[in-house]
Short mmCIF file of C-alpha atoms and ligand atoms in Angstrom, two decimals:
data_model
loop_
_atom_site.label_atom_id
_atom_site.label_comp_id
_atom_site.label_asym_id
_atom_site.label_seq_id
_atom_site.Cartn_x
_atom_site.Cartn_y
_atom_site.Cartn_z
CA MET A 105 -32.26 -45.68 -31.87
CA ALA A 106 -33.88 -42.16 -31.58
CA GLN A 107 -32.38 -39.43 -33.71
CA PRO A 108 -30.39 -36.65 -31.90
CA THR A 109 -31.96 -33.52 -31.41
CA VAL A 110 -30.32 -30.90 -33.59
CA GLY A 111 -30.36 -27.40 -32.50
CA PHE A 112 -30.13 -24.70 -35.34
CA ILE A 113 -28.96 -21.15 -35.06
CA GLY A 114 -29.17 -18.67 -37.48
CA LEU A 115 -32.21 -19.02 -40.00
CA GLY A 116 -30.87 -16.36 -42.65
CA ALA A 117 -30.73 -16.74 -46.26
CA MET A 118 -28.50 -20.09 -45.93
CA GLY A 119 -29.86 -21.40 -42.26
CA GLU A 120 -33.54 -21.46 -42.90
CA PRO A 121 -33.20 -23.93 -46.01
CA MET A 122 -30.52 -25.94 -44.15
CA ALA A 123 -32.63 -26.22 -40.95
CA LYS A 124 -35.35 -27.49 -43.19
CA ARG A 125 -33.08 -29.96 -44.68
CA VAL A 126 -32.33 -31.53 -41.18
CA ALA A 127 -35.75 -31.31 -40.17
CA GLY A 128 -36.93 -33.29 -43.40
CA ALA A 129 -34.23 -35.79 -42.70
CA GLY A 130 -36.35 -36.51 -39.46
CA PHE A 131 -34.16 -35.00 -36.89
CA PRO A 132 -35.78 -33.61 -34.01
CA LEU A 133 -35.03 -29.76 -34.27
CA VAL A 134 -34.93 -26.58 -32.12
CA VAL A 135 -34.21 -23.33 -33.48
CA LEU A 136 -32.95 -20.07 -32.68
CA ASP A 137 -32.40 -16.67 -34.45
CA ALA A 138 -32.39 -13.13 -33.17
CA ASN A 139 -35.33 -12.58 -35.21
CA ALA A 140 -37.94 -14.56 -32.75
CA ASP A 141 -40.60 -14.19 -35.53
CA LYS A 142 -38.18 -15.99 -37.84
CA ALA A 143 -37.58 -18.69 -35.31
CA ALA A 144 -41.36 -18.91 -35.02
CA GLU A 145 -42.29 -19.31 -38.49
CA ILE A 146 -39.38 -21.83 -39.08
CA ALA A 147 -40.33 -24.02 -35.87
CA LYS A 148 -43.59 -24.15 -37.22
CA VAL A 149 -43.14 -25.21 -41.11
CA THR A 150 -40.52 -27.57 -39.83
CA GLY A 151 -42.73 -29.58 -36.77
CA GLY A 152 -40.01 -28.27 -34.24
CA THR A 153 -39.88 -25.90 -31.50
CA ALA A 154 -38.21 -22.20 -31.13
CA ALA A 155 -35.90 -22.23 -27.78
CA ALA A 156 -36.10 -18.86 -25.86
CA HIS A 157 -32.30 -18.08 -25.83
CA GLY A 158 -29.16 -20.17 -26.62
CA LYS A 159 -28.99 -21.80 -22.84
CA GLU A 160 -32.69 -23.35 -23.75
CA LEU A 161 -31.31 -24.49 -26.99
CA ALA A 162 -27.98 -26.23 -25.52
CA GLU A 163 -30.17 -27.81 -22.70
CA ARG A 164 -32.56 -29.46 -25.32
CA ALA A 165 -30.06 -30.32 -28.35
CA ASP A 166 -27.32 -33.05 -28.89
CA VAL A 167 -25.87 -31.53 -31.90
CA ILE A 168 -25.71 -27.82 -32.55
CA VAL A 169 -25.66 -26.35 -35.70
CA THR A 170 -24.48 -22.47 -35.89
CA MET A 171 -24.90 -20.53 -39.15
CA LEU A 172 -24.00 -16.81 -38.26
CA PRO A 173 -22.59 -13.90 -40.34
CA SER A 174 -19.43 -14.15 -38.40
CA SER A 175 -16.96 -15.44 -35.80
CA ASP A 176 -17.48 -12.42 -33.50
CA ILE A 177 -21.24 -13.24 -33.64
CA VAL A 178 -20.92 -16.67 -33.10
CA ARG A 179 -18.58 -16.04 -30.08
CA ALA A 180 -21.73 -13.66 -28.55
CA ALA A 181 -24.10 -16.62 -29.14
CA LEU A 182 -22.05 -18.62 -26.86
CA ASP A 183 -21.25 -16.21 -24.12
CA GLY A 184 -23.18 -14.87 -21.33
CA ASP A 185 -26.11 -16.20 -18.71
CA THR A 186 -28.52 -17.20 -21.47
CA GLY A 187 -25.81 -18.43 -23.93
CA VAL A 188 -25.05 -21.49 -25.45
CA ILE A 189 -22.20 -22.34 -23.19
CA ALA A 190 -24.38 -22.06 -19.95
CA GLY A 191 -26.57 -24.91 -21.19
CA LEU A 192 -24.10 -27.42 -22.86
CA LYS A 193 -24.24 -31.14 -21.75
CA PRO A 194 -21.12 -32.97 -22.10
CA GLY A 195 -20.95 -34.80 -25.50
CA THR A 196 -22.56 -32.52 -27.22
CA VAL A 197 -21.33 -31.75 -31.10
CA ILE A 198 -21.10 -28.36 -32.45
CA LEU A 199 -21.18 -27.93 -36.28
CA GLU A 200 -19.83 -24.17 -36.66
CA MET A 201 -20.92 -24.03 -40.28
CA SER A 202 -20.90 -20.14 -40.71
CA SER A 203 -17.70 -19.14 -42.69
CA GLY A 204 -15.69 -18.37 -39.67
CA VAL A 205 -12.09 -17.01 -38.86
CA PRO A 206 -9.86 -19.95 -38.50
CA ASP A 207 -7.63 -18.55 -35.23
CA THR A 208 -10.86 -17.67 -33.47
CA THR A 209 -12.41 -20.91 -34.41
CA ARG A 210 -9.34 -22.84 -33.22
CA MET A 211 -9.73 -21.07 -29.75
CA ILE A 212 -13.60 -21.53 -29.33
CA ALA A 213 -12.79 -25.40 -29.80
CA THR A 214 -10.15 -25.58 -27.46
CA GLU A 215 -12.17 -23.82 -24.85
CA LEU A 216 -15.33 -26.15 -25.51
CA ALA A 217 -12.95 -29.22 -25.17
CA ALA A 218 -12.51 -28.46 -21.67
CA HIS A 219 -16.64 -28.82 -21.13
CA ASN A 220 -15.99 -32.14 -23.00
CA VAL A 221 -17.97 -30.72 -25.99
CA THR A 222 -16.52 -31.15 -29.55
CA LEU A 223 -16.40 -28.39 -32.24
CA LEU A 224 -16.16 -28.96 -36.09
CA ASP A 225 -15.57 -26.41 -38.39
CA CYS A 226 -17.72 -27.04 -41.29
CA PRO A 227 -18.31 -24.08 -43.73
CA VAL A 228 -20.40 -24.61 -46.88
CA SER A 229 -20.06 -23.38 -50.56
CA GLY A 230 -23.13 -23.17 -53.05
CA GLY A 231 -25.55 -20.55 -52.08
CA VAL A 232 -29.01 -20.47 -51.49
CA SER A 233 -30.21 -22.92 -53.99
CA ARG A 234 -27.94 -25.62 -53.43
CA ALA A 235 -28.91 -25.14 -49.77
CA ILE A 236 -32.79 -25.67 -50.76
CA SER A 237 -31.56 -28.63 -52.41
CA GLY A 238 -29.41 -30.57 -50.00
CA GLU A 239 -26.25 -30.09 -52.25
CA LEU A 240 -23.95 -27.73 -50.87
CA ALA A 241 -20.12 -28.47 -50.89
CA ILE A 242 -19.31 -28.94 -47.19
CA MET A 243 -15.88 -28.65 -45.94
CA ALA A 244 -14.63 -30.08 -42.56
CA GLY A 245 -12.22 -29.44 -40.21
CA GLY A 246 -11.35 -31.52 -36.97
CA GLU A 247 -10.56 -35.22 -35.73
CA ASP A 248 -11.51 -37.91 -37.64
CA ALA A 249 -13.52 -39.51 -34.89
CA ASP A 250 -15.29 -36.14 -33.86
CA PHE A 251 -16.33 -35.80 -37.74
CA LYS A 252 -18.16 -39.37 -37.41
CA LEU A 253 -20.37 -37.77 -34.71
CA GLY A 254 -21.59 -35.01 -36.95
CA GLU A 255 -21.66 -36.39 -40.34
CA PRO A 256 -25.45 -37.81 -40.15
CA VAL A 257 -26.28 -34.17 -39.83
CA LEU A 258 -23.83 -32.67 -42.36
CA ALA A 259 -25.21 -35.25 -44.82
CA THR A 260 -28.56 -33.84 -44.88
CA MET A 261 -27.44 -30.72 -46.17
CA GLY A 262 -24.75 -31.65 -48.62
CA SER A 263 -23.68 -33.64 -51.40
CA SER A 264 -20.16 -33.47 -50.93
CA ILE A 265 -18.28 -33.49 -47.41
CA THR A 266 -14.46 -32.93 -47.88
CA ARG A 267 -12.24 -33.52 -44.80
CA THR A 268 -9.57 -30.44 -44.83
CA GLY A 269 -7.43 -31.68 -41.91
CA PRO A 270 -7.50 -30.35 -38.05
CA VAL A 271 -10.14 -27.57 -36.58
CA GLY A 272 -9.99 -24.45 -38.30
CA SER A 273 -8.71 -25.71 -41.68
CA ALA A 274 -12.25 -25.70 -43.04
CA HIS A 275 -12.48 -22.19 -42.21
CA ALA A 276 -9.32 -21.29 -43.54
CA MET A 277 -10.74 -23.13 -46.90
CA LYS A 278 -13.90 -21.80 -46.94
CA ALA A 279 -12.09 -18.27 -47.14
CA LEU A 280 -9.62 -18.92 -49.96
CA ASN A 281 -12.76 -20.47 -52.04
CA ASN A 282 -14.40 -16.91 -51.65
CA LEU A 283 -11.11 -15.24 -52.53
CA VAL A 284 -11.32 -17.04 -55.80
CA SER A 285 -14.97 -16.64 -56.44
CA ALA A 286 -14.25 -12.94 -55.73
CA GLY A 287 -11.55 -12.75 -58.44
CA GLY A 288 -13.14 -14.77 -60.88
CA PHE A 289 -16.58 -12.24 -60.51
CA LEU A 290 -14.54 -9.26 -60.66
CA ILE A 291 -12.42 -10.20 -63.77
CA GLY A 292 -15.50 -11.45 -65.65
CA ILE A 293 -17.29 -8.08 -65.14
CA GLU A 294 -14.33 -6.13 -66.33
CA ALA A 295 -14.01 -8.47 -69.50
CA LEU A 296 -17.77 -7.49 -70.06
CA LEU A 297 -17.45 -4.07 -69.68
CA ILE A 298 -14.44 -3.99 -72.06
CA GLY A 299 -16.24 -6.19 -74.77
CA SER A 300 -19.35 -4.16 -74.46
CA ARG A 301 -17.50 -0.89 -75.64
CA PHE A 302 -15.73 -2.85 -78.30
CA GLY A 303 -19.16 -3.59 -79.52
CA LEU A 304 -19.65 -7.07 -78.15
CA ASP A 305 -22.99 -8.15 -76.58
CA PRO A 306 -22.50 -8.90 -73.10
CA ALA A 307 -24.97 -11.79 -73.03
CA LEU A 308 -22.93 -13.56 -76.22
CA MET A 309 -19.80 -13.13 -74.21
CA VAL A 310 -21.11 -14.88 -71.45
CA ASP A 311 -22.31 -17.82 -73.65
CA VAL A 312 -18.90 -17.96 -75.13
CA LEU A 313 -17.24 -17.80 -71.93
CA ASN A 314 -19.22 -20.49 -70.63
CA VAL A 315 -18.26 -22.69 -73.28
CA SER A 316 -14.48 -21.73 -73.22
CA THR A 317 -11.52 -21.35 -70.94
CA GLY A 318 -12.92 -18.15 -69.64
CA MET A 319 -15.77 -19.95 -67.80
CA ASN A 320 -16.32 -19.93 -63.77
CA ASN A 321 -18.91 -20.05 -61.18
CA SER A 322 -19.76 -16.47 -62.22
CA THR A 323 -20.15 -16.69 -65.67
CA GLN A 324 -22.47 -19.76 -65.08
CA LYS A 325 -24.30 -18.94 -62.21
CA LYS A 326 -24.33 -15.15 -61.44
CA PHE A 327 -23.85 -12.91 -64.84
CA LYS A 328 -27.00 -13.61 -66.83
CA GLN A 329 -29.08 -14.30 -63.75
CA PHE A 330 -28.32 -11.70 -61.40
CA VAL A 331 -25.97 -8.80 -63.29
CA LEU A 332 -27.25 -8.66 -66.95
CA SER A 333 -30.92 -9.31 -65.45
CA ARG A 334 -30.61 -6.02 -63.18
CA LYS A 335 -31.88 -8.25 -60.25
CA PHE A 336 -29.04 -8.31 -57.85
CA ASN A 337 -30.99 -10.90 -55.82
CA ALA A 338 -28.12 -14.04 -55.75
CA GLY A 339 -28.79 -14.30 -51.72
CA PHE A 340 -25.23 -13.68 -50.45
CA GLY A 341 -24.25 -10.42 -49.18
CA LEU A 342 -21.54 -8.06 -50.19
CA ASP A 343 -20.52 -7.34 -46.48
CA LEU A 344 -20.21 -11.32 -46.35
CA MET A 345 -18.01 -11.28 -49.40
CA VAL A 346 -15.82 -8.49 -47.74
CA LYS A 347 -15.43 -10.24 -44.34
CA ASP A 348 -14.68 -13.78 -46.06
CA LEU A 349 -11.77 -11.80 -48.33
CA GLY A 350 -10.51 -10.04 -44.63
CA ILE A 351 -10.31 -13.91 -43.51
CA ALA A 352 -8.63 -14.78 -46.30
CA LEU A 353 -6.04 -12.14 -46.31
CA GLY A 354 -5.52 -12.75 -42.46
CA VAL A 355 -4.36 -16.16 -43.55
CA ALA A 356 -1.85 -14.98 -46.05
CA GLU A 357 -0.78 -12.42 -43.32
CA THR A 358 -0.31 -15.36 -40.62
CA THR A 359 1.50 -17.67 -43.06
CA GLY A 360 3.74 -14.78 -44.64
CA THR A 361 2.48 -15.39 -47.98
CA THR A 362 3.00 -12.31 -50.56
CA VAL A 363 -0.19 -11.98 -52.42
CA PRO A 364 -0.47 -8.63 -54.57
CA PHE A 365 -3.39 -9.79 -56.65
CA ALA A 366 -5.37 -10.78 -53.57
CA ILE A 367 -5.06 -7.71 -52.11
CA LEU A 368 -6.18 -5.68 -54.81
CA CYS A 369 -9.46 -8.11 -55.19
CA ARG A 370 -10.19 -7.15 -51.70
CA GLU A 371 -9.48 -3.49 -52.04
CA MET A 372 -11.94 -3.46 -54.98
CA TRP A 373 -14.55 -5.57 -53.13
CA GLN A 374 -14.09 -3.02 -50.16
CA GLY A 375 -14.56 -0.12 -52.11
CA ALA A 376 -17.85 -1.17 -53.87
CA GLN A 377 -18.78 -1.69 -50.01
CA LYS A 378 -17.88 1.57 -48.98
CA ALA A 379 -19.30 3.23 -52.30
CA LEU A 380 -22.35 1.55 -52.67
CA GLY A 381 -23.37 1.11 -48.76
CA PRO A 382 -24.23 -1.75 -46.54
CA GLY A 383 -26.71 -4.37 -46.62
CA LEU A 384 -26.65 -5.10 -50.46
CA ASP A 385 -26.32 -8.28 -52.43
CA HIS A 386 -22.89 -9.25 -53.65
CA THR A 387 -23.72 -8.95 -57.36
CA HIS A 388 -24.18 -5.31 -56.60
CA MET A 389 -20.35 -5.53 -57.19
CA ALA A 390 -20.67 -5.08 -60.86
CA ARG A 391 -22.44 -1.91 -60.12
CA PHE A 392 -18.93 -0.76 -58.71
CA SER A 393 -17.12 -1.72 -61.70
CA GLU A 394 -19.56 0.07 -64.13
CA MET A 395 -19.42 3.38 -62.04
CA LEU A 396 -15.63 3.16 -62.68
CA THR A 397 -15.87 2.65 -66.44
CA GLY A 398 -19.23 4.93 -66.72
CA ASP A 399 -21.03 2.30 -68.49
CA GLU A 400 -24.25 -0.48 -67.57
CA LEU A 401 -23.85 -3.83 -68.83
CA HIS A 402 -27.43 -4.89 -70.96
CA PRO A 403 -27.87 -7.70 -73.05
CA ALA A 404 -27.96 -6.33 -77.09
CA ALA A 405 -31.49 -6.92 -77.52
CA GLU A 406 -32.40 -4.49 -74.63
P1 NAD B 277 -27.78 -14.04 -43.18
O1 NAD B 277 -27.52 -12.52 -42.70
O2 NAD B 277 -28.84 -14.10 -44.15
O3 NAD B 277 -28.62 -14.55 -41.92
C1 NAD B 277 -27.98 -14.60 -40.70
C2 NAD B 277 -29.07 -15.02 -39.74
O4 NAD B 277 -28.22 -14.76 -38.21
C3 NAD B 277 -30.30 -13.84 -39.47
O5 NAD B 277 -31.26 -14.40 -39.61
C4 NAD B 277 -29.97 -13.25 -38.36
O6 NAD B 277 -30.94 -12.90 -37.85
C5 NAD B 277 -29.06 -14.34 -37.31
N1 NAD B 277 -28.47 -13.59 -36.31
C6 NAD B 277 -27.54 -12.67 -36.43
N2 NAD B 277 -26.92 -12.72 -35.30
C7 NAD B 277 -27.52 -13.56 -34.32
C8 NAD B 277 -27.51 -14.04 -32.71
N3 NAD B 277 -26.34 -13.44 -32.17
N4 NAD B 277 -28.33 -14.88 -32.50
C9 NAD B 277 -28.90 -15.70 -33.32
N5 NAD B 277 -29.32 -15.38 -34.70
C10 NAD B 277 -28.38 -14.35 -35.29
O7 NAD B 277 -26.60 -14.49 -43.41
P2 NAD B 277 -26.36 -15.88 -44.56
O8 NAD B 277 -26.22 -15.38 -46.06
O9 NAD B 277 -27.47 -17.29 -44.19
O10 NAD B 277 -24.98 -16.40 -44.05
C11 NAD B 277 -24.63 -16.91 -42.79
C12 NAD B 277 -23.09 -17.49 -43.01
O11 NAD B 277 -22.93 -18.38 -44.11
C13 NAD B 277 -22.05 -16.44 -43.20
O12 NAD B 277 -21.15 -16.76 -42.34
C14 NAD B 277 -21.84 -16.68 -44.43
O13 NAD B 277 -20.59 -15.83 -44.91
C15 NAD B 277 -21.88 -18.16 -44.85
N6 NAD B 277 -22.19 -18.29 -46.29
C16 NAD B 277 -23.46 -17.51 -46.95
C17 NAD B 277 -23.57 -18.09 -48.36
C18 NAD B 277 -24.72 -17.36 -49.21
O14 NAD B 277 -24.80 -17.73 -50.51
N7 NAD B 277 -25.68 -16.35 -48.34
C19 NAD B 277 -22.78 -19.24 -48.64
C20 NAD B 277 -21.92 -19.91 -48.08
C21 NAD B 277 -21.81 -19.60 -47.04
#
């Protein structure tokens, strides 16, 4: 049986390598990005084609992946005369892989169901490196029968797929994962700043944390690579992290959960966004903590 055609919308830091994985597994690909040159380039290297707009993409695709910055942008891509909804065929499956807002996702899924179109929320964790290797951790919300329809495409991009419950649940899970990740980054950087003033080498501290109980994803994969190196180019935006923390706190609010530590964490990331400006990599957060204490983190060898 012929492979279903996959329409891929959003070819940024994550979408580009993910679309390449889908094409590499043999799925015919139609791509779309607000940056038309980018779409043309990805179409060329994957042997796919670029659609002029969402309507055309939807007319040609059986499965549609959205990998866009926010739920508002997903909404905008769906609506309008040339939007995705205008071209949808009954039976289409939409895999909403952006990190989105659970309530918005549920509303969109209900609306699409009236067109006999299924939406699953399938956000990812693992960053650009695991998007390139096809080893993302994928969370999937939706009905079991619907999930089966999207699973073969998801399997090309991730090495683990965890079913989280009904539609919207994966978007909640993803935001809560990033809350934990954001907190781990922040407390780790503050520990390095304290240790550095005490006379400890920050690079040595990272090594010790990584064989001790203070280890986390940031100590393992971010501090030496992107902070101590002063490269600040992990590939995940500070603005996107602040957006995800807002989603996590929205879930806390709707569930009536008291979370002072999470609120402080969001305040800190938002403070960094305001102080440092838009468009930066999230690892610049360390520079905000440095500004507060008046020191910079460098390995002792320097
Ligand atoms: P990005 O900003 O690098 O890419 C977004 C892409 O969407 C850009 O190419 C942009 O041109 C395109 N775009 C914007 N509006 C559009 C529209 N209306 N129609 C078509 N294309 C449009 O973002 P990213 O880092 O790839 O992140 C995408 C999503 O994945 C976000 O929700 C983010 O929170 C999530 N995420 C990112 C990472 C990461 O490490 N970067 C990891 C996990 C999840």
